[in-house]
mmCIF file of C-alpha atoms and ligand atoms in Angstrom:
data_model
loop_
_atom_site.group_PDB
_atom_site.id
_atom_site.type_symbol
_atom_site.label_atom_id
_atom_site.label_comp_id
_atom_site.label_asym_id
_atom_site.label_seq_id
_atom_site.Cartn_x
_atom_site.Cartn_y
_atom_site.Cartn_z
ATOM 1 C CA UNK A 17 -2.111 1.925 -31.210
ATOM 2 C CA UNK A 18 -0.766 3.600 -27.904
ATOM 3 C CA UNK A 19 0.180 7.190 -27.453
ATOM 4 C CA UNK A 20 3.774 7.945 -26.015
ATOM 5 C CA UNK A 21 4.139 8.010 -22.505
ATOM 6 C CA UNK A 22 3.700 11.547 -20.939
ATOM 7 C CA UNK A 23 5.938 12.586 -18.188
ATOM 8 C CA UNK A 24 5.073 15.436 -15.808
ATOM 9 C CA UNK A 25 5.639 17.284 -12.397
ATOM 10 C CA UNK A 26 3.453 19.772 -11.603
ATOM 11 C CA UNK A 27 -0.530 19.415 -10.869
ATOM 12 C CA UNK A 28 -0.779 21.882 -13.381
ATOM 13 C CA UNK A 29 0.437 20.237 -16.102
ATOM 14 C CA UNK A 30 -1.671 16.689 -14.964
ATOM 15 C CA UNK A 31 -5.044 18.718 -14.529
ATOM 16 C CA UNK A 32 -4.240 19.648 -18.336
ATOM 17 C CA UNK A 33 -3.505 16.233 -19.740
ATOM 18 C CA UNK A 34 -6.425 14.232 -17.941
ATOM 19 C CA UNK A 35 -8.736 17.199 -19.356
ATOM 20 C CA UNK A 36 -7.550 16.411 -22.479
ATOM 21 C CA UNK A 37 -8.343 13.419 -22.144
ATOM 22 C CA UNK A 38 -11.719 13.515 -21.074
ATOM 23 C CA UNK A 39 -12.564 15.572 -23.934
ATOM 24 C CA UNK A 40 -11.978 12.758 -25.634
ATOM 25 C CA UNK A 41 -14.022 11.114 -23.629
ATOM 26 C CA UNK A 42 -11.733 8.659 -21.829
ATOM 27 C CA UNK A 43 -12.095 6.971 -18.564
ATOM 28 C CA UNK A 44 -9.402 7.982 -16.344
ATOM 29 C CA UNK A 45 -7.662 4.963 -13.946
ATOM 30 C CA UNK A 46 -5.001 5.972 -10.967
ATOM 31 C CA UNK A 47 -2.750 3.651 -10.080
ATOM 32 C CA UNK A 48 -0.767 5.521 -7.166
ATOM 33 C CA UNK A 49 2.662 4.101 -6.097
ATOM 34 C CA UNK A 50 6.304 5.150 -4.440
ATOM 35 C CA UNK A 51 7.939 4.053 -7.253
ATOM 36 C CA UNK A 52 10.786 1.101 -7.665
ATOM 37 C CA UNK A 53 8.218 -0.381 -9.651
ATOM 38 C CA UNK A 54 8.064 -3.854 -9.512
ATOM 39 C CA UNK A 55 5.905 -6.774 -10.921
ATOM 40 C CA UNK A 56 3.099 -5.744 -8.137
ATOM 41 C CA UNK A 57 3.052 -2.407 -9.489
ATOM 42 C CA UNK A 58 2.780 -3.733 -13.241
ATOM 43 C CA UNK A 59 -0.072 -6.170 -12.435
ATOM 44 C CA UNK A 60 -2.305 -3.079 -11.220
ATOM 45 C CA UNK A 61 -1.181 -0.865 -14.435
ATOM 46 C CA UNK A 62 -2.418 -3.589 -16.896
ATOM 47 C CA UNK A 63 -5.678 -3.670 -14.700
ATOM 48 C CA UNK A 64 -5.885 -0.326 -14.944
ATOM 49 C CA UNK A 65 -4.776 -0.468 -18.992
ATOM 50 C CA UNK A 66 -7.739 -3.030 -19.509
ATOM 51 C CA UNK A 67 -10.447 -0.863 -17.981
ATOM 52 C CA UNK A 68 -9.739 2.486 -18.375
ATOM 53 C CA UNK A 69 -8.287 4.398 -21.803
ATOM 54 C CA UNK A 70 -6.335 6.715 -20.223
ATOM 55 C CA UNK A 71 -3.878 5.465 -17.141
ATOM 56 C CA UNK A 72 -1.969 7.687 -14.758
ATOM 57 C CA UNK A 73 0.516 6.419 -12.447
ATOM 58 C CA UNK A 74 1.505 8.609 -9.809
ATOM 59 C CA UNK A 75 5.499 7.988 -8.252
ATOM 60 C CA UNK A 76 5.536 10.059 -5.494
ATOM 61 C CA UNK A 77 7.644 9.001 -2.103
ATOM 62 C CA UNK A 78 5.377 10.413 0.435
ATOM 63 C CA UNK A 79 7.535 12.057 3.406
ATOM 64 C CA UNK A 80 4.081 12.794 5.211
ATOM 65 C CA UNK A 81 3.407 8.550 5.610
ATOM 66 C CA UNK A 82 7.075 8.200 7.017
ATOM 67 C CA UNK A 83 8.020 8.634 10.006
ATOM 68 C CA UNK A 84 11.909 9.935 11.561
ATOM 69 C CA UNK A 85 14.102 7.038 11.417
ATOM 70 C CA UNK A 86 12.247 5.105 9.240
ATOM 71 C CA UNK A 87 13.510 4.986 5.248
ATOM 72 C CA UNK A 88 12.587 7.869 3.446
ATOM 73 C CA UNK A 89 15.774 8.863 2.439
ATOM 74 C CA UNK A 90 17.009 5.586 1.014
ATOM 75 C CA UNK A 91 13.418 4.623 -0.035
ATOM 76 C CA UNK A 92 14.705 3.475 -3.977
ATOM 77 C CA UNK A 93 14.427 6.068 -6.276
ATOM 78 C CA UNK A 94 14.633 4.896 -10.367
ATOM 79 C CA UNK A 95 12.429 7.169 -12.496
ATOM 80 C CA UNK A 96 13.680 6.327 -15.855
ATOM 81 C CA UNK A 97 13.126 2.501 -15.116
ATOM 82 C CA UNK A 98 9.591 3.107 -14.080
ATOM 83 C CA UNK A 99 8.488 4.918 -16.451
ATOM 84 C CA UNK A 100 9.742 2.194 -18.744
ATOM 85 C CA UNK A 101 7.954 -0.312 -16.942
ATOM 86 C CA UNK A 102 4.722 2.108 -16.608
ATOM 87 C CA UNK A 103 4.620 2.455 -20.492
ATOM 88 C CA UNK A 104 5.387 -1.075 -21.084
ATOM 89 C CA UNK A 105 1.780 -2.362 -19.249
ATOM 90 C CA UNK A 106 -0.517 0.538 -20.644
ATOM 91 C CA UNK A 107 0.586 3.946 -18.773
ATOM 92 C CA UNK A 108 -0.560 6.702 -20.467
ATOM 93 C CA UNK A 109 1.057 9.070 -17.958
ATOM 94 C CA UNK A 110 3.584 9.357 -15.348
ATOM 95 C CA UNK A 111 2.907 12.299 -12.291
ATOM 96 C CA UNK A 112 6.512 12.242 -10.563
ATOM 97 C CA UNK A 113 5.584 15.368 -8.473
ATOM 98 C CA UNK A 114 8.697 16.209 -6.034
ATOM 99 C CA UNK A 115 7.954 17.460 -2.479
ATOM 100 C CA UNK A 116 7.232 20.992 -2.652
ATOM 101 C CA UNK A 117 4.442 20.653 -5.278
ATOM 102 C CA UNK A 118 2.687 18.049 -2.947
ATOM 103 C CA UNK A 119 3.373 19.830 0.275
ATOM 104 C CA UNK A 120 4.220 23.795 -0.295
ATOM 105 C CA UNK A 121 3.846 24.226 3.718
ATOM 106 C CA UNK A 122 6.674 21.486 3.983
ATOM 107 C CA UNK A 123 9.471 22.009 6.082
ATOM 108 C CA UNK A 124 12.563 20.282 3.909
ATOM 109 C CA UNK A 125 15.400 20.941 6.503
ATOM 110 C CA UNK A 126 13.578 18.125 8.599
ATOM 111 C CA UNK A 127 14.138 14.101 7.850
ATOM 112 C CA UNK A 128 11.981 13.080 6.585
ATOM 113 C CA UNK A 129 10.540 16.745 5.518
ATOM 114 C CA UNK A 130 8.009 17.163 8.299
ATOM 115 C CA UNK A 131 4.611 19.599 8.313
ATOM 116 C CA UNK A 132 3.879 20.282 11.484
ATOM 117 C CA UNK A 133 0.705 18.409 13.010
ATOM 118 C CA UNK A 134 -0.438 17.978 16.136
ATOM 119 C CA UNK A 135 0.074 14.868 18.240
ATOM 120 C CA UNK A 136 3.206 14.401 16.739
ATOM 121 C CA UNK A 137 5.939 13.633 19.172
ATOM 122 C CA UNK A 138 7.669 16.076 21.920
ATOM 123 C CA UNK A 139 3.684 15.870 23.846
ATOM 124 C CA UNK A 140 3.646 19.403 22.684
ATOM 125 C CA UNK A 141 0.386 20.455 20.668
ATOM 126 C CA UNK A 142 1.068 23.092 17.895
ATOM 127 C CA UNK A 143 -1.430 23.821 15.386
ATOM 128 C CA UNK A 144 -1.431 21.690 12.022
ATOM 129 C CA UNK A 145 0.088 24.008 9.028
ATOM 130 C CA UNK A 146 -1.674 21.935 6.561
ATOM 131 C CA UNK A 147 -4.806 19.992 6.215
ATOM 132 C CA UNK A 148 -4.861 16.628 6.636
ATOM 133 C CA UNK A 149 -7.282 13.359 6.300
ATOM 134 C CA UNK A 150 -7.593 11.071 9.712
ATOM 135 C CA UNK A 151 -9.604 7.813 8.825
ATOM 136 C CA UNK A 152 -10.040 7.143 12.737
ATOM 137 C CA UNK A 153 -9.756 3.342 14.685
ATOM 138 C CA UNK A 154 -8.824 1.584 11.312
ATOM 139 C CA UNK A 155 -5.304 3.985 11.098
ATOM 140 C CA UNK A 156 -4.639 2.928 14.914
ATOM 141 C CA UNK A 157 -3.955 -0.852 15.017
ATOM 142 C CA UNK A 158 -1.465 -3.181 13.328
ATOM 143 C CA UNK A 159 0.423 -1.150 11.035
ATOM 144 C CA UNK A 160 -1.295 2.231 12.087
ATOM 145 C CA UNK A 161 0.396 1.411 15.658
ATOM 146 C CA UNK A 162 3.756 0.086 14.532
ATOM 147 C CA UNK A 163 3.901 3.297 12.267
ATOM 148 C CA UNK A 164 1.674 5.882 14.178
ATOM 149 C CA UNK A 165 0.732 8.794 11.596
ATOM 150 C CA UNK A 166 1.405 6.598 8.568
ATOM 151 C CA UNK A 167 -1.986 6.442 7.554
ATOM 152 C CA UNK A 168 -2.868 9.650 8.021
ATOM 153 C CA UNK A 169 -0.295 10.146 5.504
ATOM 154 C CA UNK A 170 -1.532 7.632 3.017
ATOM 155 C CA UNK A 171 -5.016 8.902 3.217
ATOM 156 C CA UNK A 172 -4.099 12.707 2.817
ATOM 157 C CA UNK A 173 -1.869 12.207 -0.015
ATOM 158 C CA UNK A 174 -4.302 9.729 -1.417
ATOM 159 C CA UNK A 175 -7.113 11.972 -1.348
ATOM 160 C CA UNK A 176 -4.959 14.794 -2.822
ATOM 161 C CA UNK A 177 -3.985 12.445 -6.159
ATOM 162 C CA UNK A 178 -7.393 11.792 -6.055
ATOM 163 C CA UNK A 179 -8.327 15.693 -6.508
ATOM 164 C CA UNK A 180 -5.715 16.293 -8.526
ATOM 165 C CA UNK A 181 -6.201 13.164 -11.073
ATOM 166 C CA UNK A 182 -9.847 13.203 -10.327
ATOM 167 C CA UNK A 183 -10.008 9.234 -11.830
ATOM 168 C CA UNK A 184 -13.245 6.916 -12.264
ATOM 169 C CA UNK A 185 -11.070 4.145 -10.997
ATOM 170 C CA UNK A 186 -7.975 4.138 -8.434
ATOM 171 C CA UNK A 187 -6.378 0.519 -8.216
ATOM 172 C CA UNK A 188 -4.517 -0.870 -4.892
ATOM 173 C CA UNK A 189 -2.666 -3.803 -4.049
ATOM 174 C CA UNK A 190 -4.465 -6.268 -1.873
ATOM 175 C CA UNK A 191 -0.561 -6.710 -0.616
ATOM 176 C CA UNK A 192 -1.228 -3.745 1.574
ATOM 177 C CA UNK A 193 -4.897 -4.883 2.800
ATOM 178 C CA UNK A 194 -4.869 -2.197 5.767
ATOM 179 C CA UNK A 195 -3.964 0.583 3.422
ATOM 180 C CA UNK A 196 -7.242 -0.731 1.253
ATOM 181 C CA UNK A 197 -9.510 -0.603 4.157
ATOM 182 C CA UNK A 198 -8.417 3.151 5.019
ATOM 183 C CA UNK A 199 -8.829 4.408 1.553
ATOM 184 C CA UNK A 200 -12.298 2.424 1.250
ATOM 185 C CA UNK A 201 -13.372 3.987 4.264
ATOM 186 C CA UNK A 202 -12.159 7.023 3.618
ATOM 187 C CA UNK A 203 -13.792 7.261 -0.081
ATOM 188 C CA UNK A 204 -17.281 6.157 1.329
ATOM 189 C CA UNK A 205 -17.064 8.403 4.253
ATOM 190 C CA UNK A 206 -16.117 11.383 2.308
ATOM 191 C CA UNK A 207 -18.096 10.854 -0.590
ATOM 192 C CA UNK A 208 -15.328 10.862 -2.881
ATOM 193 C CA UNK A 209 -16.769 9.893 -6.496
ATOM 194 C CA UNK A 210 -13.768 7.628 -7.322
ATOM 195 C CA UNK A 211 -13.923 3.531 -7.424
ATOM 196 C CA UNK A 212 -11.639 1.750 -5.616
ATOM 197 C CA UNK A 213 -10.362 -1.560 -7.483
ATOM 198 C CA UNK A 214 -8.450 -4.003 -5.028
ATOM 199 C CA UNK A 215 -5.922 -6.098 -7.320
ATOM 200 C CA UNK A 216 -4.347 -9.147 -6.076
ATOM 201 C CA UNK A 217 -0.459 -9.606 -4.416
ATOM 202 C CA UNK A 218 1.852 -10.768 -7.119
ATOM 203 C CA UNK A 219 4.800 -12.980 -5.066
ATOM 204 C CA UNK A 220 7.822 -14.705 -6.069
ATOM 205 C CA UNK A 221 8.315 -18.020 -6.886
ATOM 206 C CA UNK A 222 8.857 -19.157 -3.626
ATOM 207 C CA UNK A 223 5.460 -16.911 -1.862
ATOM 208 C CA UNK A 224 7.383 -13.854 -0.882
ATOM 209 C CA UNK A 225 5.088 -10.809 -1.910
ATOM 210 C CA UNK A 226 6.930 -8.304 -4.068
ATOM 211 C CA UNK A 227 7.868 -5.059 -2.590
ATOM 212 C CA UNK A 228 9.890 -2.290 -3.280
ATOM 213 C CA UNK A 229 11.476 -2.776 -0.156
ATOM 214 C CA UNK A 230 12.639 -6.886 -0.480
ATOM 215 C CA UNK A 231 16.107 -5.129 -2.057
ATOM 216 C CA UNK A 232 16.638 -4.477 1.249
ATOM 217 C CA UNK A 233 16.966 -7.955 2.218
ATOM 218 C CA UNK A 234 20.642 -9.560 2.283
ATOM 219 C CA UNK A 235 21.022 -13.028 0.764
ATOM 220 C CA UNK A 236 20.223 -15.068 3.565
ATOM 221 C CA UNK A 237 17.540 -12.769 5.062
ATOM 222 C CA UNK A 238 16.071 -13.008 1.531
ATOM 223 C CA UNK A 239 16.149 -17.268 1.585
ATOM 224 C CA UNK A 240 14.204 -16.665 5.031
ATOM 225 C CA UNK A 241 11.747 -14.088 3.920
ATOM 226 C CA UNK A 242 9.010 -16.609 2.572
ATOM 227 C CA UNK A 243 7.932 -17.450 6.554
ATOM 228 C CA UNK A 244 5.365 -14.661 6.366
ATOM 229 C CA UNK A 245 3.749 -16.680 3.036
ATOM 230 C CA UNK A 246 4.482 -19.938 4.794
ATOM 231 C CA UNK A 247 3.038 -18.854 8.040
ATOM 232 C CA UNK A 248 -0.511 -17.907 6.011
ATOM 233 C CA UNK A 249 -0.628 -20.951 4.017
ATOM 234 C CA UNK A 250 -0.162 -22.927 7.018
ATOM 235 C CA UNK A 251 -3.201 -21.173 8.350
ATOM 236 C CA UNK A 252 -5.190 -21.434 5.152
ATOM 237 C CA UNK A 253 -4.709 -25.407 5.197
ATOM 238 C CA UNK A 254 -5.711 -25.411 8.544
ATOM 239 C CA UNK A 255 -9.203 -23.643 7.810
ATOM 240 C CA UNK A 256 -9.333 -25.961 4.704
ATOM 241 C CA UNK A 257 -9.067 -28.487 7.438
ATOM 242 C CA UNK A 258 -11.882 -27.725 9.422
ATOM 243 C CA UNK A 259 -10.160 -25.143 12.142
ATOM 244 C CA UNK A 260 -12.374 -22.554 13.099
ATOM 245 C CA UNK A 261 -10.234 -21.150 16.338
ATOM 246 C CA UNK A 262 -8.896 -17.977 15.859
ATOM 247 C CA UNK A 263 -6.272 -18.453 18.869
ATOM 248 C CA UNK A 264 -4.910 -22.007 17.389
ATOM 249 C CA UNK A 265 -4.493 -20.286 14.060
ATOM 250 C CA UNK A 266 -2.906 -17.426 15.250
ATOM 251 C CA UNK A 267 -0.690 -19.390 17.248
ATOM 252 C CA UNK A 268 0.151 -22.075 14.057
ATOM 253 C CA UNK A 269 1.063 -18.739 12.187
ATOM 254 C CA UNK A 270 3.177 -16.942 15.129
ATOM 255 C CA UNK A 271 5.104 -20.448 15.573
ATOM 256 C CA UNK A 272 6.525 -20.223 11.825
ATOM 257 C CA UNK A 273 7.459 -16.713 12.316
ATOM 258 C CA UNK A 274 9.185 -17.556 15.282
ATOM 259 C CA UNK A 275 11.162 -20.526 14.389
ATOM 260 C CA UNK A 276 12.147 -18.766 10.968
ATOM 261 C CA UNK A 277 16.096 -17.624 11.339
ATOM 262 C CA UNK A 278 16.607 -13.840 11.634
ATOM 263 C CA UNK A 279 12.748 -13.459 11.730
ATOM 264 C CA UNK A 280 11.250 -10.923 14.317
ATOM 265 C CA UNK A 281 7.069 -11.484 14.274
ATOM 266 C CA UNK A 282 5.382 -8.013 14.942
ATOM 267 C CA UNK A 283 1.894 -9.820 14.762
ATOM 268 C CA UNK A 284 0.178 -12.376 13.258
ATOM 269 C CA UNK A 285 -4.022 -12.297 13.900
ATOM 270 C CA UNK A 286 -6.966 -12.604 11.756
ATOM 271 C CA UNK A 287 -8.958 -9.909 11.040
ATOM 272 C CA UNK A 288 -12.014 -8.544 9.979
ATOM 273 C CA UNK A 289 -11.132 -6.901 6.323
ATOM 274 C CA UNK A 290 -12.936 -4.224 6.419
ATOM 275 C CA UNK A 291 -12.418 -2.658 10.208
ATOM 276 C CA UNK A 292 -9.318 -5.013 11.170
ATOM 277 C CA UNK A 293 -10.886 -5.813 14.683
ATOM 278 C CA UNK A 294 -9.576 -8.942 15.863
ATOM 279 C CA UNK A 295 -11.606 -12.137 14.936
ATOM 280 C CA UNK A 296 -11.777 -15.209 17.387
ATOM 281 C CA UNK A 297 -13.770 -17.591 14.743
ATOM 282 C CA UNK A 298 -13.701 -17.988 11.134
ATOM 283 C CA UNK A 299 -16.920 -17.451 10.396
ATOM 284 C CA UNK A 300 -17.608 -16.495 6.432
ATOM 285 C CA UNK A 301 -13.985 -14.296 5.762
ATOM 286 C CA UNK A 302 -11.143 -13.146 7.947
ATOM 287 C CA UNK A 303 -8.132 -11.550 7.035
ATOM 288 C CA UNK A 304 -5.372 -13.616 8.200
ATOM 289 C CA UNK A 305 -2.275 -10.377 8.414
ATOM 290 C CA UNK A 306 1.161 -10.899 9.440
ATOM 291 C CA UNK A 307 4.273 -8.382 10.070
ATOM 292 C CA UNK A 308 8.032 -9.189 10.714
ATOM 293 C CA UNK A 309 11.142 -7.794 10.662
ATOM 294 C CA UNK A 310 14.370 -9.092 9.011
ATOM 295 C CA UNK A 311 17.106 -7.157 10.626
ATOM 296 C CA UNK A 312 15.817 -3.369 9.780
ATOM 297 C CA UNK A 313 13.398 -4.370 6.896
ATOM 298 C CA UNK A 314 9.634 -4.457 7.734
ATOM 299 C CA UNK A 315 7.672 -6.747 5.992
ATOM 300 C CA UNK A 316 4.172 -7.784 5.673
ATOM 301 C CA UNK A 317 1.486 -9.877 4.212
ATOM 302 C CA UNK A 318 -1.674 -10.970 4.159
ATOM 303 C CA UNK A 319 -4.475 -13.909 2.999
ATOM 304 C CA UNK A 320 -7.962 -14.489 3.220
ATOM 305 C CA UNK A 321 -9.305 -17.461 4.571
ATOM 306 C CA UNK A 322 -13.110 -18.644 4.537
ATOM 307 C CA UNK A 323 -14.864 -21.142 6.362
ATOM 308 C CA UNK A 324 -16.700 -21.703 2.793
ATOM 309 C CA UNK A 325 -15.233 -25.157 1.417
ATOM 310 C CA UNK A 326 -14.259 -23.583 -1.873
ATOM 311 C CA UNK A 327 -11.344 -21.795 -1.238
ATOM 312 C CA UNK A 328 -9.142 -20.701 -3.718
HETATM 313 P P1 LIG B 403 3.582 1.130 -3.624
HETATM 314 O O1 LIG B 403 4.763 1.917 -4.215
HETATM 315 O O2 LIG B 403 4.525 0.130 -2.387
HETATM 316 O O3 LIG B 403 3.321 2.226 -2.194
HETATM 317 O O4 LIG B 403 2.759 0.990 -3.422
HETATM 318 C C1 LIG B 403 1.927 1.135 -4.641
HETATM 319 C C2 LIG B 403 0.638 0.121 -4.898
HETATM 320 O O5 LIG B 403 1.230 -1.219 -5.623
HETATM 321 C C3 LIG B 403 -0.002 -0.745 -3.620
HETATM 322 O O6 LIG B 403 -1.278 0.107 -3.697
HETATM 323 C C4 LIG B 403 0.348 -1.729 -3.387
HETATM 324 O O7 LIG B 403 -0.346 -2.367 -2.332
HETATM 325 C C5 LIG B 403 0.719 -2.377 -4.806
HETATM 326 N N1 LIG B 403 1.541 -3.162 -4.534
HETATM 327 C C6 LIG B 403 2.887 -3.349 -3.820
HETATM 328 N N2 LIG B 403 2.890 -4.637 -3.696
HETATM 329 C C7 LIG B 403 1.991 -5.206 -4.326
HETATM 330 C C8 LIG B 403 2.356 -6.824 -4.953
HETATM 331 N N3 LIG B 403 3.394 -7.672 -4.546
HETATM 332 N N4 LIG B 403 0.706 -7.497 -5.257
HETATM 333 C C9 LIG B 403 0.104 -6.130 -5.730
HETATM 334 N N5 LIG B 403 0.406 -5.038 -5.386
HETATM 335 C C10 LIG B 403 1.492 -4.432 -4.940
#
């Protein structure tokens, strides 16, 4: 039988609980999240619970990965509900720190609470007040281009969580494919002793990838929001039918997004899944990535395309 869920808010308590689990020879799994948990998160937690005896779910809306004007303040926060979902799916411990616990050096009066970092607006160089992690190259395209500084925030908080929880394995959704690539590269480059496990994207019945941000969509936007999925599936079908030209596949995806009411396409591309370099032809595996806005809500999605005949 599983023990009751433990909830902690400090790094010290987290470390104590993790070292007790280690003393009991339990393997440690970590599922980093920003909360507002849904079935996508639940699937990560379940996979972690299958493979690790002691599963830590972190819930932290990380200000460092938001830019001013993004949805840091209005990001949904529902800790009690999250704890129930996490416990039901096999979590042993919830780590829900506040901003001061994670970033003692942060300036809480700014919105989002901000760390002084170089290259962050204003064109004026300033000394960083904290150490941070930058994964160059990968962090500059697509999501990184749309949200400058985003992956610096992600890489920094993920490395902090790895150091705090010291998991054997950490679970990430394929839904955020570029984030996954950034984390994998950071782990490789910095020799972080953790196994990164990728989990498949969980979707609504109409194909829309589950996301905590889907609740921002109006009923009408929600009705059209599966355009991203439809675009990806159309590209997949064309690859199955033998198409290999990335220019044509890109155009197919763009057309579906562009003809969808209320959908403003940001990108529709075919990339190398590890480097996110744009590919010209589908040879072996390529990742189709799309991003679009519905009003102020930004949605992203992706699917793997393969030129092999057995596509699932
Ligand atoms: P977030 O709370 O949005 O930061 O997401 C936490 C983790 O859950 C990340 O690794 C995401 O990639 C993953 N995730 C989010 N949505 C889904 C989904 N629909 N299916 C699978 N994993 C997801």
